[in-house]
PDB file of C-alpha atoms in Angstrom:
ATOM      1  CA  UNK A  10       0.000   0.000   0.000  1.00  0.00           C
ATOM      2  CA  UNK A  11       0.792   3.157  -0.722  1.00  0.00           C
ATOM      3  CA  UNK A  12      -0.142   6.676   0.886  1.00  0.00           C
ATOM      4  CA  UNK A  13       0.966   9.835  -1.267  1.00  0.00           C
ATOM      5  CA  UNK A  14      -0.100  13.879   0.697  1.00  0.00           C
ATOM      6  CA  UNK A  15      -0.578  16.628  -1.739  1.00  0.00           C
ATOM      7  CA  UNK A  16      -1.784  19.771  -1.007  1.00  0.00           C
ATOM      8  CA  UNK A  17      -3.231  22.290  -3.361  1.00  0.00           C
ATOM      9  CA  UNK A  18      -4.760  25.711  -2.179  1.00  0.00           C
ATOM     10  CA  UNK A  19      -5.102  24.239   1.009  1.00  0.00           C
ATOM     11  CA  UNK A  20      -6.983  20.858   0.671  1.00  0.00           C
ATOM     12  CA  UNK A  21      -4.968  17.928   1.231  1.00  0.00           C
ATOM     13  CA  UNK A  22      -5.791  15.333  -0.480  1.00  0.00           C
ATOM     14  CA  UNK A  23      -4.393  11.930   0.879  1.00  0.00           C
ATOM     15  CA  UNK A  24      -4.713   8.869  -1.763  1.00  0.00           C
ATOM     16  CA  UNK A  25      -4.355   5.691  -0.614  1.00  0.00           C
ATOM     17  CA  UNK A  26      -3.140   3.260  -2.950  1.00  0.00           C
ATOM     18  CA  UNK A  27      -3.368  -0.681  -1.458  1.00  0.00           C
ATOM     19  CA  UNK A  28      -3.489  -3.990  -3.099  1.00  0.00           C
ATOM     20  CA  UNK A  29      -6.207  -6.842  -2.642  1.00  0.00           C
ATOM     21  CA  UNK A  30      -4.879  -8.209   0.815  1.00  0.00           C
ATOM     22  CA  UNK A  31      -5.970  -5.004   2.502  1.00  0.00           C
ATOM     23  CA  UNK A  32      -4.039  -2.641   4.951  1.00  0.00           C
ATOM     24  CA  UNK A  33      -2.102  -3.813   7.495  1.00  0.00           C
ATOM     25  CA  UNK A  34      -1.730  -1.667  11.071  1.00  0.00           C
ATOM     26  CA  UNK A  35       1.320  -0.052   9.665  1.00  0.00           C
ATOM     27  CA  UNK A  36      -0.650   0.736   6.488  1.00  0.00           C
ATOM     28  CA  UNK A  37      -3.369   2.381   8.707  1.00  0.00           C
ATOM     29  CA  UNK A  38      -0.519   4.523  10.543  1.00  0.00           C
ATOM     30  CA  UNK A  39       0.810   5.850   7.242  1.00  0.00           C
ATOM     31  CA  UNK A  40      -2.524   6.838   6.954  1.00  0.00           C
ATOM     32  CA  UNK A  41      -2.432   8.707  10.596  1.00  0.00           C
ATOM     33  CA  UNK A  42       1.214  10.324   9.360  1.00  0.00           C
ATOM     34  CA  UNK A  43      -0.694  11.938   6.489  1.00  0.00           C
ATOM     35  CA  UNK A  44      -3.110  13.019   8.381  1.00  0.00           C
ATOM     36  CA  UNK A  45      -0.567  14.812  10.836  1.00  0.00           C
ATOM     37  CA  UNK A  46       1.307  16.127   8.702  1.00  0.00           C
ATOM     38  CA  UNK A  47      -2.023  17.606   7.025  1.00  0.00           C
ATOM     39  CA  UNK A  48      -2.821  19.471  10.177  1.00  0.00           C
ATOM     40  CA  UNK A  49      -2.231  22.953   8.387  1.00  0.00           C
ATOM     41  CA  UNK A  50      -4.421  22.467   5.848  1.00  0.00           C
ATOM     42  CA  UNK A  51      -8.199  24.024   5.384  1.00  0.00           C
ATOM     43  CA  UNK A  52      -9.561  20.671   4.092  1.00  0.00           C
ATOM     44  CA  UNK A  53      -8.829  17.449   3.635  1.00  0.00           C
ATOM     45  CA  UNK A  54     -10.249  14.509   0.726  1.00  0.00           C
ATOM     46  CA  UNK A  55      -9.175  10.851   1.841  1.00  0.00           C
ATOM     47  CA  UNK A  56      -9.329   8.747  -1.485  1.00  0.00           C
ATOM     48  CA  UNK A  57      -8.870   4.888  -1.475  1.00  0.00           C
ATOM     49  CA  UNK A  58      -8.443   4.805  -5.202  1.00  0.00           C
ATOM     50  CA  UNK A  59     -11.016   3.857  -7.797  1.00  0.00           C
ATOM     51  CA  UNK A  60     -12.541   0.513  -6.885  1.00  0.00           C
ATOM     52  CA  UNK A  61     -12.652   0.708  -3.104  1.00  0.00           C
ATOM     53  CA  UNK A  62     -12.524   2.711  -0.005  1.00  0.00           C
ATOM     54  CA  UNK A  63     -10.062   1.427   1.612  1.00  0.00           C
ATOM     55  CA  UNK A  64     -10.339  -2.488   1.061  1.00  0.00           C
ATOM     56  CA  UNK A  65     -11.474  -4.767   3.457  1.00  0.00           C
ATOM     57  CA  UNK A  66      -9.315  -7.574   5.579  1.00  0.00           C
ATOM     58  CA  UNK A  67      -8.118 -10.055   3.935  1.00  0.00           C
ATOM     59  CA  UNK A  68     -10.023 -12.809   5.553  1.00  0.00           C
ATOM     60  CA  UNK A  69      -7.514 -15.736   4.829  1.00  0.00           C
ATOM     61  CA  UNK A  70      -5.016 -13.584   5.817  1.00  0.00           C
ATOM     62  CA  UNK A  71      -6.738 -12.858   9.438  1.00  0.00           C
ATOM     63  CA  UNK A  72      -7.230 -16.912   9.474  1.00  0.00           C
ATOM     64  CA  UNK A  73      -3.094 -17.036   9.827  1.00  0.00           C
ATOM     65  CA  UNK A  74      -2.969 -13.981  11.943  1.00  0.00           C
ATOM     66  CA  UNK A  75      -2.400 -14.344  15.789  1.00  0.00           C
ATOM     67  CA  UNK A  76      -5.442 -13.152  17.677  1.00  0.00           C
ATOM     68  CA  UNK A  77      -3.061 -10.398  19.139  1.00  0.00           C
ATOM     69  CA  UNK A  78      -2.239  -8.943  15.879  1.00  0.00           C
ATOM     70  CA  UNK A  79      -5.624  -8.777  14.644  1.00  0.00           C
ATOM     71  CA  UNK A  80      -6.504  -6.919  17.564  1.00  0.00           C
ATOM     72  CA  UNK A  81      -3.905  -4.494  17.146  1.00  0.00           C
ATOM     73  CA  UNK A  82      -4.822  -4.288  13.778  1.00  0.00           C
ATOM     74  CA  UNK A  83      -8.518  -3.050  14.838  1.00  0.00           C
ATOM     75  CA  UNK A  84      -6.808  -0.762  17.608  1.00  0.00           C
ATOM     76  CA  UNK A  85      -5.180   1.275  14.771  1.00  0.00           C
ATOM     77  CA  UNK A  86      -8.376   1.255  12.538  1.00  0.00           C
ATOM     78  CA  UNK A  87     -10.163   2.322  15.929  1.00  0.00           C
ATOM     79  CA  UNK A  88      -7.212   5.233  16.242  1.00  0.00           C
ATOM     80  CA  UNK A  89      -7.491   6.313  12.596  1.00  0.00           C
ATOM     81  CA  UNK A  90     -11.400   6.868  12.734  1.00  0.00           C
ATOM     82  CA  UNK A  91     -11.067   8.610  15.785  1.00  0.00           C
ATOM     83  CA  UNK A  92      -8.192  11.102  14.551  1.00  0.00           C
ATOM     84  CA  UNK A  93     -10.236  11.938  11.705  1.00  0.00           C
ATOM     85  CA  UNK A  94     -13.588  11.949  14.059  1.00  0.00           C
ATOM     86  CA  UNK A  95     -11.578  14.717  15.704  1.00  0.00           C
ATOM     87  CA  UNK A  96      -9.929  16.386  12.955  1.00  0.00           C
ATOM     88  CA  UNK A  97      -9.897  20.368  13.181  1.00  0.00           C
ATOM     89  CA  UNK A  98     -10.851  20.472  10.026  1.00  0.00           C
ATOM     90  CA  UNK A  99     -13.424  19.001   7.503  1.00  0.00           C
ATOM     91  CA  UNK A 100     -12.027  15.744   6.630  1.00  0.00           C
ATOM     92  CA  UNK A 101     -14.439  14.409   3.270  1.00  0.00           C
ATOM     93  CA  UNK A 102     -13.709  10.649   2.275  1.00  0.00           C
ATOM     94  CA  UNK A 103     -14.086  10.212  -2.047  1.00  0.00           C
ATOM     95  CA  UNK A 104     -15.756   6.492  -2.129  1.00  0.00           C
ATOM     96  CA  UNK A 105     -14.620   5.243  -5.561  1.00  0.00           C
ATOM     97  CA  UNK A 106     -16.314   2.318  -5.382  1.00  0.00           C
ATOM     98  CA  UNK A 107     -17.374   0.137  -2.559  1.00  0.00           C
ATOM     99  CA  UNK A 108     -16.439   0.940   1.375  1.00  0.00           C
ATOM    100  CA  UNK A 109     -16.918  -2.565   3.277  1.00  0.00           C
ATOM    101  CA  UNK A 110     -16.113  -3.300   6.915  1.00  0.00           C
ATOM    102  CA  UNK A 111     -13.247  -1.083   8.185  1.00  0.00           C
ATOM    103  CA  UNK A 112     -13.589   1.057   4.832  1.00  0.00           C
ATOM    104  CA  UNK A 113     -16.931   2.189   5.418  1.00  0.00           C
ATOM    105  CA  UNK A 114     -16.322   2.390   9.507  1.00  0.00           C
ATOM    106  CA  UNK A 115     -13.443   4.973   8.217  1.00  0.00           C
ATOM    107  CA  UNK A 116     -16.254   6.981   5.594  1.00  0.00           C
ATOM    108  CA  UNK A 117     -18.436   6.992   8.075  1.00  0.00           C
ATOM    109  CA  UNK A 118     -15.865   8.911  10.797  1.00  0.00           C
ATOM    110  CA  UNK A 119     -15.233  11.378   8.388  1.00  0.00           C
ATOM    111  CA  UNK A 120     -17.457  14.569   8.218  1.00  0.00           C
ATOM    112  CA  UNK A 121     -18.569  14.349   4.841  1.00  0.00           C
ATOM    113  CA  UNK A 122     -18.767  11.302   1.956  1.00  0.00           C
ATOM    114  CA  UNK A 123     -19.185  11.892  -1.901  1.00  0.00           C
ATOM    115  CA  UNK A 124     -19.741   8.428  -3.281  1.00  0.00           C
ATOM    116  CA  UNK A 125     -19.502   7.346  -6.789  1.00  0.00           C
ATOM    117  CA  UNK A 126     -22.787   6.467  -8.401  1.00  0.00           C
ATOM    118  CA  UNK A 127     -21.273   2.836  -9.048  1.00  0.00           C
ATOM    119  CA  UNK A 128     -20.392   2.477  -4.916  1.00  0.00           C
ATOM    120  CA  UNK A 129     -21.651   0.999  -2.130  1.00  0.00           C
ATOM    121  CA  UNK A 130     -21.327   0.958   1.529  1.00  0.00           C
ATOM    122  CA  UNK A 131     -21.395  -2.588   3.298  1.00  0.00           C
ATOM    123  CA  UNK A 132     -21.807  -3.588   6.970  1.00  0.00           C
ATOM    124  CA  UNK A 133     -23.237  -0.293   7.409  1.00  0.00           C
ATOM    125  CA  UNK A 134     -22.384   0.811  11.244  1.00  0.00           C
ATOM    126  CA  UNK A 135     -25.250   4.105  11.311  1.00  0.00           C
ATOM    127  CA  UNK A 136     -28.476   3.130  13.008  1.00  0.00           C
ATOM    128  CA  UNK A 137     -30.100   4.852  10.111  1.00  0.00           C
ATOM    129  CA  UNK A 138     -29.018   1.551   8.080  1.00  0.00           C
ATOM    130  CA  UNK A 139     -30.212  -1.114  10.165  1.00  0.00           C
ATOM    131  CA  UNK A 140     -31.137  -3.203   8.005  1.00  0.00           C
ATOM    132  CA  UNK A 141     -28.187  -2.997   6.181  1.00  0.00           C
ATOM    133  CA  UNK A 142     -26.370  -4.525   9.176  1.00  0.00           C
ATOM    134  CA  UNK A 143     -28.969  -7.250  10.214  1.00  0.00           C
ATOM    135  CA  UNK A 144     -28.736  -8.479   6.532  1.00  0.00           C
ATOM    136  CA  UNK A 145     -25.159  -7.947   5.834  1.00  0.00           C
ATOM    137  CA  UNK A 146     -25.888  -6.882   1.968  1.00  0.00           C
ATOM    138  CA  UNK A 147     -24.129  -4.341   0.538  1.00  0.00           C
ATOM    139  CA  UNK A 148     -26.079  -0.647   0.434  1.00  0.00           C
ATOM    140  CA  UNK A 149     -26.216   1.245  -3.169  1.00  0.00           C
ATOM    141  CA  UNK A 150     -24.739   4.645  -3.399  1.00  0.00           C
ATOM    142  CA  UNK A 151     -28.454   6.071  -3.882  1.00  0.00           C
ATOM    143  CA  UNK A 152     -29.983   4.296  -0.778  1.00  0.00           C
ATOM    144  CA  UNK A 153     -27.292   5.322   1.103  1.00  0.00           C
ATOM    145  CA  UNK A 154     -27.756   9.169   0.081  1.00  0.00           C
ATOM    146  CA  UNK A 155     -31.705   8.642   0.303  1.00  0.00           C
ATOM    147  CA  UNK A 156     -30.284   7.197   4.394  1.00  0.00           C
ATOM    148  CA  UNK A 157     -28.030  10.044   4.829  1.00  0.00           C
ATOM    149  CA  UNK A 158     -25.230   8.254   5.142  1.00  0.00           C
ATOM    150  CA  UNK A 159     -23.242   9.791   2.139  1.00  0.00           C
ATOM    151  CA  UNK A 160     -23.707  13.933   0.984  1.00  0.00           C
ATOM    152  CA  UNK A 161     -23.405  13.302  -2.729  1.00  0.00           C
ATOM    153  CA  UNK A 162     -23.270  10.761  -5.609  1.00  0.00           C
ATOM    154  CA  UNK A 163     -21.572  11.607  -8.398  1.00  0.00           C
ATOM    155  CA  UNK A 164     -20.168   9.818 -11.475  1.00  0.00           C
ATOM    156  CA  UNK A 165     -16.836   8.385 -11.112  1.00  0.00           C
ATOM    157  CA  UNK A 166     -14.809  11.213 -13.448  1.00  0.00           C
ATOM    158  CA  UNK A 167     -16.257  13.829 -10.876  1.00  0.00           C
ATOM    159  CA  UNK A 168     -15.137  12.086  -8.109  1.00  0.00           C
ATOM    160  CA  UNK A 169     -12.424  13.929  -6.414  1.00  0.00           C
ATOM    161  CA  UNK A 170     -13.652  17.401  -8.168  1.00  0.00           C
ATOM    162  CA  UNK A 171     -17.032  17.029  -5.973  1.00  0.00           C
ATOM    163  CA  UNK A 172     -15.257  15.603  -2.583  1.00  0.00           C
ATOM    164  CA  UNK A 173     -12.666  18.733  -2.839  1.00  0.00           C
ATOM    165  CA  UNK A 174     -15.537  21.072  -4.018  1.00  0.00           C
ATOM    166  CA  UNK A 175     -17.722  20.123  -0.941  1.00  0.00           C
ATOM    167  CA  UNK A 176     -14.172  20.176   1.443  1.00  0.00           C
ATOM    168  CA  UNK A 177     -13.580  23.849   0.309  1.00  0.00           C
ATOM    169  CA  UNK A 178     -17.191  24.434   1.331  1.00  0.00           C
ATOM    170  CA  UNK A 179     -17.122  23.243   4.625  1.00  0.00           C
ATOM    171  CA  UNK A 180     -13.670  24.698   5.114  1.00  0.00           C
ATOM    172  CA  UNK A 181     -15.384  28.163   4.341  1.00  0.00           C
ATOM    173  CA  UNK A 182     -17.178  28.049   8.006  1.00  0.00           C
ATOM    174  CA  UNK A 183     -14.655  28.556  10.307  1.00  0.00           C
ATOM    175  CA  UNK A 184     -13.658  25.108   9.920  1.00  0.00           C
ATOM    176  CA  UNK A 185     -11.119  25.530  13.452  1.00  0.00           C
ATOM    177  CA  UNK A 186     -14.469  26.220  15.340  1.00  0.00           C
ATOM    178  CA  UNK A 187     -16.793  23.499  14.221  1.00  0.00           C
ATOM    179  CA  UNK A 188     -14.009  20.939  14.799  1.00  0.00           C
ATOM    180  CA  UNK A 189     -16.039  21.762  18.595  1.00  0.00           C
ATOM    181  CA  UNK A 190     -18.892  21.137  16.929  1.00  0.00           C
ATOM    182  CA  UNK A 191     -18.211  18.124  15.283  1.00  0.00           C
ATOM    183  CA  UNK A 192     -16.608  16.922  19.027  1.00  0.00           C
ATOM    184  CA  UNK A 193     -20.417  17.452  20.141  1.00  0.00           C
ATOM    185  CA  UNK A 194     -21.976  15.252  17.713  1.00  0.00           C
ATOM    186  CA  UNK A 195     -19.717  12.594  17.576  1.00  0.00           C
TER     187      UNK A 195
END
């Protein structure tokens, strides 16, 4: 996996780059290191390239894993969501594609998600998606935006346009104060 910072007028945008087996913890801390050293931008866009939001575990994999590293594992998925939870600024995840398990826990901790109209979320963790969770199927990018779980849909060439188009929006309102804000409702 690979995790590339680039900031423009701003917005970072942080692409994440990771093969089929999924991140590892040390993937998901180069993830918290971009994130740091974002810290004096307005904005930032999180993008898991263009067929997933950050893929899933490898579930083979976690078969050959010792139970303590697949907790730590979860520790520094818990730690990421919860640094961008907290974020001073707005944080907007671009879902090319599907977010499933830890990918969608991630969307969902960040203050805004632009979708692509091709995308899902899976394992939904909102109790606006119930059923979504009881079932296990995957949600469509329009139920979830009819659910409120993601702000926009978009086709996939206007994918990171729209996320960084709706991050320099919500940077526009004081973005330093409503990081209290967002502390309230999260």
């Amino acid at each position: 996996m690979s995790v590339t910072l680039e900031i423009t007028d701003g917005v970072a945008l942080i692409l994440v780059e990771h093969s089929s087996a999924g991140p590892t913890g040390a993937d998901l801390a180069a993830v918290r290191s971009a994130l740091d050293a974002a810290s004096d931008a307005v904005a930032v866009v999180l993008h898991g390239g263009d067929r997933s939001f950050f893929s899933g575990v490898d579930l083979r994999q976690v078969a050959r894993t010792s139970p303590a590293q697949v907790r730590a594992h979860w520790e520094e998925l818990r730690l990421l969501c919860e640094q961008v939870a907290r974020m001073a600024v707005p944080v907007v995840a671009a879902i090319g594609g599907d977010a499933v398990g830890g990918g969608c826990a991630l969307a969902t901790a960040c203050h805004a998600r632009v979708i692509t109209t091709g995308g899902g979320l899976g394992r939904v963790t909102s109790a606006r998606a119930d059923r979504a969770v009881l079932t296990g199927r995957r949600m469509p990018a329009a139920e979830a935006l009819r659910a409120g779980l993601v702000d926009v849909v978009v086709p996939p060439c206007a994918l990171l346009a729209s996320a960084r188009e709706l991050a320099v929006s919500h940077a526009a309102h004081k973005p330093r104060k409503r990081a209290q804000e967002y502390a309230k409702v999260r």
